[in-house]
Amino acid sequence: MVDVAKRVEMMLRDPEESLIVLSGCGTSGRIAFLLVTSFNEMVKAPKQKQICSYIIAGGDRAMLTSQEAPEDDPALGARMLDKICAGKKHVLFVGISCGMSAPFVAGQLDFCLKHLDVFTPVLLGFNPVHMARSEPMQDCSFHFKDVAERMIAEQRHKKAFVLNPVLGAEAISGSSRMKGGSATKIILESILLAGHEAAFRGKRVTPECISAWITASEMVYETTYSHSDELAALIHQAGESLQMKAHVYYIGWQTLGIIGLTDASECVPTFGADFDDIRGFINNGFREMKNKEGDLSFLGPEFVIGHKDFVDTILPSLSQNDVMLFLFTVNDDLHEVTALADQVRRRTSNLHAIAHDLEKFTIPVIVMVSHLQRWELSTKWCLNAISTGAHVLKGKVYMNYMIDLRVTNSKLYRRAINILQRFTGCSKGECERALLRAIYSTDDLSEDMTSADVWKHTDGESTVNKFKFLVVPTALVMIQCGCTLAEARHHLDCHPVIRDAVSACFSSSKTKNFIKPLDSVEAEP
Ligand code: F6P
């Protein structure tokens, strides 16, 4: 981290020729965007040139909706990186993949490794390199693990860097948004801020200063969870709303608005939620986001994100069952916050806030910025807990597994098979067949279907189901009860709560309800 922070310092000292790029898929790309937005805001303050940029697989629309297919495309990753870096002499590239698995990022790192005269590649993930994904990638001669090993070889000459603290299993299996996303933010923020302090405030980058940033995050953690009673109450409230088919609305200001939008949009692919179950809104909409592609509201209702939009479209029909959660800090326009809260209060008293305060108001900009980043982290932890807890209460999680995931790329396809194996104890082949039956909505798989590439199964165009959720639960019921597709669907229809449907199927099939030990199932990237 010290070496990488020194590169940041070098880049900031030579802004005309340099670029820092953070890139990732899904949550990792959203964290990249958030970090870049906050960092650019900070360098804007003393009138410095902004040299930080982000790439997210699938483009800006992926910040608000899940675009998982581009994650499988290494060539696309390399092309996007090449384009954004045109004309730059020095590029510090940080490829983020929590599971060390995203082909999109692997393609970018490979591109950097081929142009080490310009690029210094950094890989950030939370797996040891020997456990990086080694599955073949689309139209590609190498896999992720190859690239990670080449990175380690170049690290010996300080031409590339691998940052991969191993954090253990995800808290709720299958989500890189919680622990992985937070650790990504802490690590990269520490690096960027240490580099910035060295370039503009005459400090040296040392292991001590890096560890001071990390310790600061630990304090944020302690402060945040010291409010666990209030958090539990919010989880309970949000869970009740979702169970009543009502909604949770996050109304955020500035980057806390981005945190809210991100948390809300991730509920769709992670828990099979509807996009309007939990929704985020930000002051000034896309103007505040400052994303590269600008206003995307023409793309559909998922992209309607301004407070004004909330007032125009949601507020008139807001009910007492909907939870309203305001996210702001003392730096925001508190008159604006109060005015909106007054409007909301006329319709519901189910109004809550996560509000961050300072002890002293007269502080230098850099300290203010680090406060902002701590507030972001704290808000992220709160919202991750609220949305996850609410979906657990709604019955979307079975024995800590998010079983209603969308099977929209090769990693998620493997994860789905893995989950089926764990719960049924059946072979990989049997689980894959059941999954394909659910994907193609048929009991009779054709030769074309079984022999197609994984990318075909997951592209949504060639399949009948179009990933309208319940794919994995359907397959699970078919295997466990030995029934047809229609019977499995009927069973799920009779139990609107997924967890109840799966539990009922296990008890009625008289088969012992067990989970295979982790080490007897193929390791998941
Ligand atoms: O493809 C889905 C997904 O698992 C997202 O949930 C996640 O944010 C994204 O991939 C990126 O994962 P990683 O950081 O491990 O590459």
Coordinates of C-alpha atoms and ligand atoms in Angstrom, one line a residue, residues 25-28 30 68 71 96-102 174 176-177 270 409 411-412 415, ligand 1:
C25 CA -17.6 -4.9 -12.0
G26 CA -20.9 -4.6 -10.0
T27 CA -20.2 -3.4 -6.4
S28 CA -16.5 -3.1 -7.1
R30 CA -19.6 1.3 -7.9
E68 CA -23.5 -8.6 -15.2
E71 CA -18.2 -8.8 -16.5
I96 CA -10.8 -4.4 -8.3
S97 CA -12.2 -7.9 -8.1
C98 CA -13.1 -9.0 -4.6
G99 CA -13.2 -12.7 -5.6
M100 CA -10.1 -12.3 -7.9
S101 CA -12.4 -13.6 -10.6
A102 CA -13.8 -10.9 -13.0
G174 CA -22.6 -14.6 -2.2
S176 CA -19.3 -9.0 -2.3
R177 CA -21.1 -5.7 -1.5
T270 CA -28.7 -10.0 -4.7
N409 CA -22.9 -14.4 -15.8
K411 CA -19.5 -16.7 -12.1
L412 CA -23.1 -16.6 -10.9
R415 CA -22.3 -20.1 -7.8
Ligands
F6P1 O1 -21.6 -10.6 -11.0 C1 -22.1 -10.3 -9.8 C2 -21.1 -9.9 -8.8 O2 -20.9 -11.0 -7.9 C3 -21.6 -8.7 -8.0 O3 -22.4 -9.1 -7.0 C4 -20.2 -8.2 -7.6 O4 -20.4 -6.9 -7.1 C5 -19.5 -8.3 -8.8 O5 -19.8 -9.6 -9.3 C6 -18.0 -8.1 -8.7 O6 -17.4 -9.1 -8.0 P1 -15.9 -9.1 -7.8 O7 -15.5 -7.8 -7.0 O8 -15.6 -10.3 -7.0 O9 -15.2 -9.1 -9.1

